[in-house]
JSON list of C-alpha atoms and ligand atoms in Angstrom, two decimals:
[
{"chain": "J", "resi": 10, "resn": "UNK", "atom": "CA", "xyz": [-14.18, -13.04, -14.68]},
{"chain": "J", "resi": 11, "resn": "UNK", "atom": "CA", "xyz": [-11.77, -15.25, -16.83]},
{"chain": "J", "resi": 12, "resn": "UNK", "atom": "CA", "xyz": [-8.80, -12.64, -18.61]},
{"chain": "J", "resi": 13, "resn": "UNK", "atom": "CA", "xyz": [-10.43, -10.42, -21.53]},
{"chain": "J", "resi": 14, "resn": "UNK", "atom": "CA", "xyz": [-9.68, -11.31, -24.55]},
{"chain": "J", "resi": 15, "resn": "UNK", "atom": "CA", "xyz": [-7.04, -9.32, -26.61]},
{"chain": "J", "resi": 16, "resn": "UNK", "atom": "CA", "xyz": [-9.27, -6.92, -29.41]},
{"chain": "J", "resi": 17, "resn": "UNK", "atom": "CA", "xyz": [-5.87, -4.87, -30.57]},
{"chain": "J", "resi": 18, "resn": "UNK", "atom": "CA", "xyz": [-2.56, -5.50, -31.44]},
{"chain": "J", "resi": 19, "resn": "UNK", "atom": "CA", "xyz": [0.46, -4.86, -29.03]},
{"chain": "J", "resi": 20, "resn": "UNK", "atom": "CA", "xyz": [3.02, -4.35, -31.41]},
{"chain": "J", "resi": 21, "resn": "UNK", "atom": "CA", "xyz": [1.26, -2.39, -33.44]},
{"chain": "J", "resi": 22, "resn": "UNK", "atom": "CA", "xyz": [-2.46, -1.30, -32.25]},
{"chain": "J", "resi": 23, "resn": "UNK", "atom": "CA", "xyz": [-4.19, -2.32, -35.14]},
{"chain": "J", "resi": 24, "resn": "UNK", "atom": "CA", "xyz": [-7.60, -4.35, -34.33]},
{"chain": "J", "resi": 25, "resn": "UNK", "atom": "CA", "xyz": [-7.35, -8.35, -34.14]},
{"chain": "J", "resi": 26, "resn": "UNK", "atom": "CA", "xyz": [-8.84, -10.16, -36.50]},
{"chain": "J", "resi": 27, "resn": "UNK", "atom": "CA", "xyz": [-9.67, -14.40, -35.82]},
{"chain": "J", "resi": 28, "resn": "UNK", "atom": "CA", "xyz": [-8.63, -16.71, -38.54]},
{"chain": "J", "resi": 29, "resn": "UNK", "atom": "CA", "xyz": [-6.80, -20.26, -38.71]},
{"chain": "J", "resi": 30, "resn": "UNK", "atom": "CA", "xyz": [-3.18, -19.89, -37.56]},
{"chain": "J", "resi": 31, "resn": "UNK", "atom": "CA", "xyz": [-1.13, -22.90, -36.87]},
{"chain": "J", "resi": 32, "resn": "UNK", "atom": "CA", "xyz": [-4.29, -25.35, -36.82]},
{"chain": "J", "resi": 33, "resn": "UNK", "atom": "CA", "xyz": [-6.56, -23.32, -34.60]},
{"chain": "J", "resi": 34, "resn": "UNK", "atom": "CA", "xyz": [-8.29, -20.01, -34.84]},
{"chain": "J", "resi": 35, "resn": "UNK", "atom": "CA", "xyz": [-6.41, -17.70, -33.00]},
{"chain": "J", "resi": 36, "resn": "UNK", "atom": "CA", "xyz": [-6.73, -13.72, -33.54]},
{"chain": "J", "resi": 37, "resn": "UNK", "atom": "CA", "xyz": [-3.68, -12.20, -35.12]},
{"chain": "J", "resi": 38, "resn": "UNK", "atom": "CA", "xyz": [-2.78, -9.08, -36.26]},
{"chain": "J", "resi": 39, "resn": "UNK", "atom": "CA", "xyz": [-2.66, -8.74, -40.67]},
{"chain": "J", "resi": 40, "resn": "UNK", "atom": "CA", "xyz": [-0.91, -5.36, -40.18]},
{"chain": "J", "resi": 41, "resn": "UNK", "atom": "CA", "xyz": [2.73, -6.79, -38.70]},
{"chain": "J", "resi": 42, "resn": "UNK", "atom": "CA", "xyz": [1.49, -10.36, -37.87]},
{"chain": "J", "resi": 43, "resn": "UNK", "atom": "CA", "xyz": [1.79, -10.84, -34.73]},
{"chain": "J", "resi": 44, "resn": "UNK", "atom": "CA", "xyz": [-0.33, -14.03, -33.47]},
{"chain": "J", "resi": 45, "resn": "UNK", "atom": "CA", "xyz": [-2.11, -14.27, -30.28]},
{"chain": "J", "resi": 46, "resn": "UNK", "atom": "CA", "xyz": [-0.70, -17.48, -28.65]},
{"chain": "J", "resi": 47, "resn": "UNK", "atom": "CA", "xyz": [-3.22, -18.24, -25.42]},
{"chain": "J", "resi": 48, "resn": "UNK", "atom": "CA", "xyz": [-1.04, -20.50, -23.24]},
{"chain": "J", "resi": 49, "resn": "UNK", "atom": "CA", "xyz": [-2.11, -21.17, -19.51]},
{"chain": "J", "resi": 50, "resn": "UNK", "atom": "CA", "xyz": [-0.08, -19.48, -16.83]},
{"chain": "J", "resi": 51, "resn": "UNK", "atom": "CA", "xyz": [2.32, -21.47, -14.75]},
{"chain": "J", "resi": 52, "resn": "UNK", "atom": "CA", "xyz": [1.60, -22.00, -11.39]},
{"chain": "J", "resi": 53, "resn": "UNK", "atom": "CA", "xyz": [3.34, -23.17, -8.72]},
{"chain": "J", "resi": 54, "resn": "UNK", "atom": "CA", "xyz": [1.79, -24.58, -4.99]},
{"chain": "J", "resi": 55, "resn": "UNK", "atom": "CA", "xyz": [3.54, -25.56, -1.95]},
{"chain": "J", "resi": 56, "resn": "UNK", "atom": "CA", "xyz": [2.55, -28.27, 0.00]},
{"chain": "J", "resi": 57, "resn": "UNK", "atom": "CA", "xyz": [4.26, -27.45, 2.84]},
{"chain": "J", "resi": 58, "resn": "UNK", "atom": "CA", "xyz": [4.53, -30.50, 5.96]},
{"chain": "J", "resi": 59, "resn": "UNK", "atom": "CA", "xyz": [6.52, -29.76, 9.11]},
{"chain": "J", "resi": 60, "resn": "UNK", "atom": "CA", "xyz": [6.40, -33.16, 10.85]},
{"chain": "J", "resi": 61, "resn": "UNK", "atom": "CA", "xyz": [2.99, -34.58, 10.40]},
{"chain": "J", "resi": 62, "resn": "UNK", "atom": "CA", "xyz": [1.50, -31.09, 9.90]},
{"chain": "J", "resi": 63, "resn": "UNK", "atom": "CA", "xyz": [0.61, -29.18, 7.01]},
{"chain": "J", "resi": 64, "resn": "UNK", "atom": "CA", "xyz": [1.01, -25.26, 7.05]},
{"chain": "J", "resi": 65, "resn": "UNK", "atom": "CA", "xyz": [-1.79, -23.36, 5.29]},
{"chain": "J", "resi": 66, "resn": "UNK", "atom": "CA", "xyz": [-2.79, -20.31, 4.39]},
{"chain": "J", "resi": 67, "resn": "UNK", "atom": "CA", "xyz": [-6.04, -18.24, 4.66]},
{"chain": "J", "resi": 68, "resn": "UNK", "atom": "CA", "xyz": [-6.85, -16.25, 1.25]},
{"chain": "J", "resi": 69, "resn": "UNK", "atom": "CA", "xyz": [-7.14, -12.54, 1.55]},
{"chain": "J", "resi": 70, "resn": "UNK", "atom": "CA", "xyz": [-7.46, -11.89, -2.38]},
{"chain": "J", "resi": 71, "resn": "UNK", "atom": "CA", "xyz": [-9.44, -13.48, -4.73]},
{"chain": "J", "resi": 72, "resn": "UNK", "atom": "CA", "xyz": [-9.67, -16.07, -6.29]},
{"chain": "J", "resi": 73, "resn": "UNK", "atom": "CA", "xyz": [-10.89, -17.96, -3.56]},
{"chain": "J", "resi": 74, "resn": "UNK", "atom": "CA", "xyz": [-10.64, -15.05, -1.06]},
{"chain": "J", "resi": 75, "resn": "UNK", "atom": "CA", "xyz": [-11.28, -16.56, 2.66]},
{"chain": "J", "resi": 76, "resn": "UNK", "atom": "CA", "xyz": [-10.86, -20.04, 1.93]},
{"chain": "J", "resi": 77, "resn": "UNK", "atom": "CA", "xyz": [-7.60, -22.46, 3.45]},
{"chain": "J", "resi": 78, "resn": "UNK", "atom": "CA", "xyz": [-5.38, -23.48, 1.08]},
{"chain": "J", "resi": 79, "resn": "UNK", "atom": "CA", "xyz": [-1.85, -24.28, 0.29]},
{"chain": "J", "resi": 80, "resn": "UNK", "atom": "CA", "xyz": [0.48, -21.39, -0.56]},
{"chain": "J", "resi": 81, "resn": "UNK", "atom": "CA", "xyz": [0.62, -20.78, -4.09]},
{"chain": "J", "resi": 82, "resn": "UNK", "atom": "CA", "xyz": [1.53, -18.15, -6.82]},
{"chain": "J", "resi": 83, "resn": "UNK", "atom": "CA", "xyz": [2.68, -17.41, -10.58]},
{"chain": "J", "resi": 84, "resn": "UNK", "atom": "CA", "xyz": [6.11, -18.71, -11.36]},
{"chain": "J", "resi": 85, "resn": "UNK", "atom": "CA", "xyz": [8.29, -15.00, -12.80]},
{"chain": "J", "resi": 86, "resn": "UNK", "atom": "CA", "xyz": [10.33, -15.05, -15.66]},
{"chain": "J", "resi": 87, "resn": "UNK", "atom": "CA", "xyz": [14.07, -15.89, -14.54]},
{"chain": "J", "resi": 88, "resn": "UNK", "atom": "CA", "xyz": [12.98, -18.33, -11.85]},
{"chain": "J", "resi": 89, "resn": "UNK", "atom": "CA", "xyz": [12.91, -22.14, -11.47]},
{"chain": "J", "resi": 90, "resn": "UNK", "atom": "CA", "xyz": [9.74, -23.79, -10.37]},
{"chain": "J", "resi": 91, "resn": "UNK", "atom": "CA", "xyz": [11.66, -24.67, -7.19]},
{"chain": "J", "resi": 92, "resn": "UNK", "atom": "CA", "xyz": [12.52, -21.28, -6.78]},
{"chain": "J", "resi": 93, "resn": "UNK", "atom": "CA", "xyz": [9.06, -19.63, -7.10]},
{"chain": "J", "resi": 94, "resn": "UNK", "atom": "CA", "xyz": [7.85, -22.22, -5.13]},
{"chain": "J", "resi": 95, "resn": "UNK", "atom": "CA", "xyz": [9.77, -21.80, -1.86]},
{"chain": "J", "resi": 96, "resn": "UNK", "atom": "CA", "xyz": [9.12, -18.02, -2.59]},
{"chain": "J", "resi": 97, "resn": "UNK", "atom": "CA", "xyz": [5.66, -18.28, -2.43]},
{"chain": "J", "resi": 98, "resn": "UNK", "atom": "CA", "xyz": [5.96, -20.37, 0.58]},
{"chain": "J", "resi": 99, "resn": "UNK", "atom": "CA", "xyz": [8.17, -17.28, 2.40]},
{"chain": "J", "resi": 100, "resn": "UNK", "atom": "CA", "xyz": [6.08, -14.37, 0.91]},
{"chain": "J", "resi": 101, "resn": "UNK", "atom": "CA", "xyz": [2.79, -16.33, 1.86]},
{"chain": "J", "resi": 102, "resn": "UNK", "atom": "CA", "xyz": [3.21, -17.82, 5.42]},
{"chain": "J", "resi": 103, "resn": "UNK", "atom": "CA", "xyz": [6.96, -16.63, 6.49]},
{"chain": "J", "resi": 104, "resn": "UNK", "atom": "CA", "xyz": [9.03, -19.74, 6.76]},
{"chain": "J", "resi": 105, "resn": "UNK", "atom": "CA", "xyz": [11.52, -21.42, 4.59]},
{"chain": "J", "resi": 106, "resn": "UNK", "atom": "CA", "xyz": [11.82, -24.59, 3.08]},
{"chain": "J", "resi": 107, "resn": "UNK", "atom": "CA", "xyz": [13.42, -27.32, 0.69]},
{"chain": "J", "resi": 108, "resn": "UNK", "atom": "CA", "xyz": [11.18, -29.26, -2.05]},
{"chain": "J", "resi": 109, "resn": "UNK", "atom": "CA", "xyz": [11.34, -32.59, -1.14]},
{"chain": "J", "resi": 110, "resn": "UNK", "atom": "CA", "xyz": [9.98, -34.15, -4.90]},
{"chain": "J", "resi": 111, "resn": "UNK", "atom": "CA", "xyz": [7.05, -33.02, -7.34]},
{"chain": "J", "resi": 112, "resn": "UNK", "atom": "CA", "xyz": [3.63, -33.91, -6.62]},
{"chain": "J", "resi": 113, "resn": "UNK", "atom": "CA", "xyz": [1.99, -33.19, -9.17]},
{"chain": "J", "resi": 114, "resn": "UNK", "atom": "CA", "xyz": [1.20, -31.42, -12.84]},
{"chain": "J", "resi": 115, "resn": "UNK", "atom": "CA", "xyz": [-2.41, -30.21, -13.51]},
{"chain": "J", "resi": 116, "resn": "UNK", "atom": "CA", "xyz": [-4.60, -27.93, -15.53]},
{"chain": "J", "resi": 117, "resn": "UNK", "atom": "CA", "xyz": [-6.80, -26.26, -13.53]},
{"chain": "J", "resi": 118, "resn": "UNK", "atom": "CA", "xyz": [-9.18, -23.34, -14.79]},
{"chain": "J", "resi": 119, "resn": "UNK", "atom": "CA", "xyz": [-10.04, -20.71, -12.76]},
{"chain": "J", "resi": 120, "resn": "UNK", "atom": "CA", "xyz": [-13.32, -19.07, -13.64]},
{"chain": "J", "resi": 121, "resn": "UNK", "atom": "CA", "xyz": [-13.13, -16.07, -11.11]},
{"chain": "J", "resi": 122, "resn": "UNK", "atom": "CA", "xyz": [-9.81, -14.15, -12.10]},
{"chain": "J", "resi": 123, "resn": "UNK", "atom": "CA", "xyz": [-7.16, -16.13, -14.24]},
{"chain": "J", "resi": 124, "resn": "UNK", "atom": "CA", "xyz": [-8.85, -18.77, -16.85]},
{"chain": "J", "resi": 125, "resn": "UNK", "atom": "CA", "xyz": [-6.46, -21.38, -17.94]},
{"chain": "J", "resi": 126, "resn": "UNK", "atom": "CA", "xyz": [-3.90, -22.37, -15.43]},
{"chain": "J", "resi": 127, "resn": "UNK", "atom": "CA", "xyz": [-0.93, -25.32, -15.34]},
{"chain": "J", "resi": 128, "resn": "UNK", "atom": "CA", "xyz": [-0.34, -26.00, -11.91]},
{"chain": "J", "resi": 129, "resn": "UNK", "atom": "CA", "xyz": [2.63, -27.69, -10.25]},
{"chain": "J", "resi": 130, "resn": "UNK", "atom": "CA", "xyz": [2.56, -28.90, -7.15]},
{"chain": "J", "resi": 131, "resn": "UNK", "atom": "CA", "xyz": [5.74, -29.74, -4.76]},
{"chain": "J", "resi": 132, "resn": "UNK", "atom": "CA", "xyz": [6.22, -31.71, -1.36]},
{"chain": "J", "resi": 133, "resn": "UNK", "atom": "CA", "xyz": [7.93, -29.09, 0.47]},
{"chain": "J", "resi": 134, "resn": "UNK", "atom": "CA", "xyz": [9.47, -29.41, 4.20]},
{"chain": "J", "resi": 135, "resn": "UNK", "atom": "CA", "xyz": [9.43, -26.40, 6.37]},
{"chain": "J", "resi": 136, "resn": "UNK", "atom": "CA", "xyz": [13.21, -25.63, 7.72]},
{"chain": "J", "resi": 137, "resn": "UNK", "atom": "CA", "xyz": [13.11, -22.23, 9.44]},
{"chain": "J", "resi": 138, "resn": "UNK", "atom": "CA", "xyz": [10.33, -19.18, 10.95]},
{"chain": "J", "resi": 139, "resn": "UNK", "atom": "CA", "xyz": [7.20, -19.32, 12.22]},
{"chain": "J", "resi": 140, "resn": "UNK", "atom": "CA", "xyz": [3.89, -19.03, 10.24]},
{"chain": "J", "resi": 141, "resn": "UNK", "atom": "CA", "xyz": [3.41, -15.43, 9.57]},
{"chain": "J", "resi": 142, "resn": "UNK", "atom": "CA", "xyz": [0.48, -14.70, 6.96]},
{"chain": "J", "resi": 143, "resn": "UNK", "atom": "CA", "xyz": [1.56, -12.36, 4.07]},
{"chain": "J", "resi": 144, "resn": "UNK", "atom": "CA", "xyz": [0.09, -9.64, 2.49]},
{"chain": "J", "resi": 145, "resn": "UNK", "atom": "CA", "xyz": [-1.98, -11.18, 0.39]},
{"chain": "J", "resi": 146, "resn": "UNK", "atom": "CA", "xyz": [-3.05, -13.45, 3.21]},
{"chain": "J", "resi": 147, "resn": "UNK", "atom": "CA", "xyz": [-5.22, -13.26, 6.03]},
{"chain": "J", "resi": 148, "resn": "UNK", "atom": "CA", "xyz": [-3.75, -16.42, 8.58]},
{"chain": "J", "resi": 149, "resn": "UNK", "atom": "CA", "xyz": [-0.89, -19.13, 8.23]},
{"chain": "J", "resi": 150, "resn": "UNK", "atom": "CA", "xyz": [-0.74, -21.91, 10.50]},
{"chain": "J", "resi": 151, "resn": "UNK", "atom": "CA", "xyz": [-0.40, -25.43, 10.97]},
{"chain": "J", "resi": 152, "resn": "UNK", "atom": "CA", "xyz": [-3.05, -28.47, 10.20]},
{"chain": "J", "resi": 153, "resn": "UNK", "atom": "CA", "xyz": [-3.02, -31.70, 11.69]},
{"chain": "J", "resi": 154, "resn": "UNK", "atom": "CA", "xyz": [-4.22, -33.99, 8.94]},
{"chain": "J", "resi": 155, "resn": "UNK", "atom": "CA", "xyz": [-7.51, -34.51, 11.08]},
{"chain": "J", "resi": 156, "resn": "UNK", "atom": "CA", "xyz": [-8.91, -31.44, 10.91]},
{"chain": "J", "resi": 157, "resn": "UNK", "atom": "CA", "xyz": [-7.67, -30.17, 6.84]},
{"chain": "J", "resi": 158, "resn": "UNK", "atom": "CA", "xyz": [-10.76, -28.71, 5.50]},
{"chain": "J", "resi": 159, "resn": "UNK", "atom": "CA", "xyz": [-12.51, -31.47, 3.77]},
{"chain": "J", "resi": 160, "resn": "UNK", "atom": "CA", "xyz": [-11.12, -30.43, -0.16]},
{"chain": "J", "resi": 161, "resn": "UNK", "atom": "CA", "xyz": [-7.99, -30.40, 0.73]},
{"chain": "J", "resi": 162, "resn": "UNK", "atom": "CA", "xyz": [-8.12, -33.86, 2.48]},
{"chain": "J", "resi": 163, "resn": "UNK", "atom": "CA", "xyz": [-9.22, -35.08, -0.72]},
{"chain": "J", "resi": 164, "resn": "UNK", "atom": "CA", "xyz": [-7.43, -33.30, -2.96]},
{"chain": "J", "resi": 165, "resn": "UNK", "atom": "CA", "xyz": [-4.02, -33.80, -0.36]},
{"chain": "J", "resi": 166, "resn": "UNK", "atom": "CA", "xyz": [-4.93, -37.59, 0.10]},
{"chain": "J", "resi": 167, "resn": "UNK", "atom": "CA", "xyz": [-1.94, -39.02, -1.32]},
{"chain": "J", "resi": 168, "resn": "UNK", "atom": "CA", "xyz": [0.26, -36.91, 0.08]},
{"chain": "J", "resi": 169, "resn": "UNK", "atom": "CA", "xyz": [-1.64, -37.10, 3.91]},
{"chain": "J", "resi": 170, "resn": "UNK", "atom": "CA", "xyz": [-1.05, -41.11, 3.35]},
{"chain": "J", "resi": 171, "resn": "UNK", "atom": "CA", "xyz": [2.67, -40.09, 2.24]},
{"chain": "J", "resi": 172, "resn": "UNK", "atom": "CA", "xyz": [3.48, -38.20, 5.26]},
{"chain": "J", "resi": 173, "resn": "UNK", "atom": "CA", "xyz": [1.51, -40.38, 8.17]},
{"chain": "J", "resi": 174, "resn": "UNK", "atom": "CA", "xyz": [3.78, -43.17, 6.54]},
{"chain": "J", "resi": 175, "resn": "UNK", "atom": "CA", "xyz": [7.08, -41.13, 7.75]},
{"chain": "J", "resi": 176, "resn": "UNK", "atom": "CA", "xyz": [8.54, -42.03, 10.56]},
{"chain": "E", "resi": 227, "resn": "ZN", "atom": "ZN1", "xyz": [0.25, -5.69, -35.29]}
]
C-alpha cells in the first residue's frame, strides 16, 4: 500500500481540509496553515560493475522482497547523492566503491510500500570487500551480463553495452 494520506495537522493537530493551494488541491491546515506539499522521495541506486560483472543484491524486505536487483535506498538529509549512494552499496552488499558518472534520473512509483519515487541512478566501480548481503538483504554477488535476470538486462541495457565496450 502506497503512504496514507495525511488527515491531521503536524504542527498543530487540527483535521486537514483539501482546497486549491499554489495551483493544485493540496490539504492544508486553516488553523496555523501549514500546507501539505507531496513531493516524491529521493532515491538513489547503485549500479555497481567490477570488471565486466555486475554485483546484485537479493531483496529481503519489501518492496520487491526476493527479487535481484541493484542496491538501492533513500538518500538522508545531510548527504550527497554520491554519498548515499556508495552507502547503500556498503550497507547492502559489503564492498566499497567510487561513482564513475550518473546514469540516470527517473520517476518511478511504487505501488507496494512508497508511492511516488525520483530515482537516481549511478555507474559505480567496486574498489574494496567481498559481496556480503546486508540486513535488509538476503544474497550479494556477482552477474555476468549473460545470465542478469531478464528486467534488469533490459532495464541495464545501456549500461551492459557501456561496460562490454571497456577494455
Ligand atoms: Zn495546523
Amino acid at each position: 500500500m502506497p503512504p496514507k494520506p495525511y488527515r491531521f495537522c503536524p504542527q498543530c493537530s487540527a483535521p486537514l481540509v483539501e482546497g486549491m493551494v499554489d495551483g493544485r488541491v493540496r490539504k492544508h491546515c486553516t488553523v496555523c496553515g501549514f500546507v501539505r506539499y507531496e513531493n516524491p522521495l529521493p532515491v538513489v541506486v547503485a549500479i555497481a560493475v567490477k570488471g565486466r560483472q555486475f554485483l546484485l543484491i537479493k531483496r529481503g524486505i519489501p518492496p520487491k522482497k526476493g527479487l535481484w536487483g541493484c542496491p538501492s535506498g533513500f538518500v538522508e538529509s545531510g548527504e550527497t547523492p554520491e554519498e548515499a549512494c556508495l552507502r547503500e552499496l556498503r550497507e547492502e552488499a559489503g564492498v566499497t566503491g567510487t561513482v564513475d558518472h550518473l546514469v540516470r534520473v527517473v520517476r518511478r512509483e511504487d505501488e507496494e510500500l512508497y508511492g511516488d519515487m525520483l530515482v537516481v541512478s549511478y555507474l559505480v566501480t567496486v574498489t574494496g570487500g567481498e559481496p556480503v548481503a546486508g540486513d535488509e538483504c538476503d544474497d550479494a554477488r556477482y552477474y555476468d551480463p549473460a545470465e542478469l535476470p531478464a528486467y534488469l538486462a533490459i532495464s541495464l541495457r545501456d549500461v551492459v553495452d557501456e561496460v562490454r565496450r571497456r577494455s
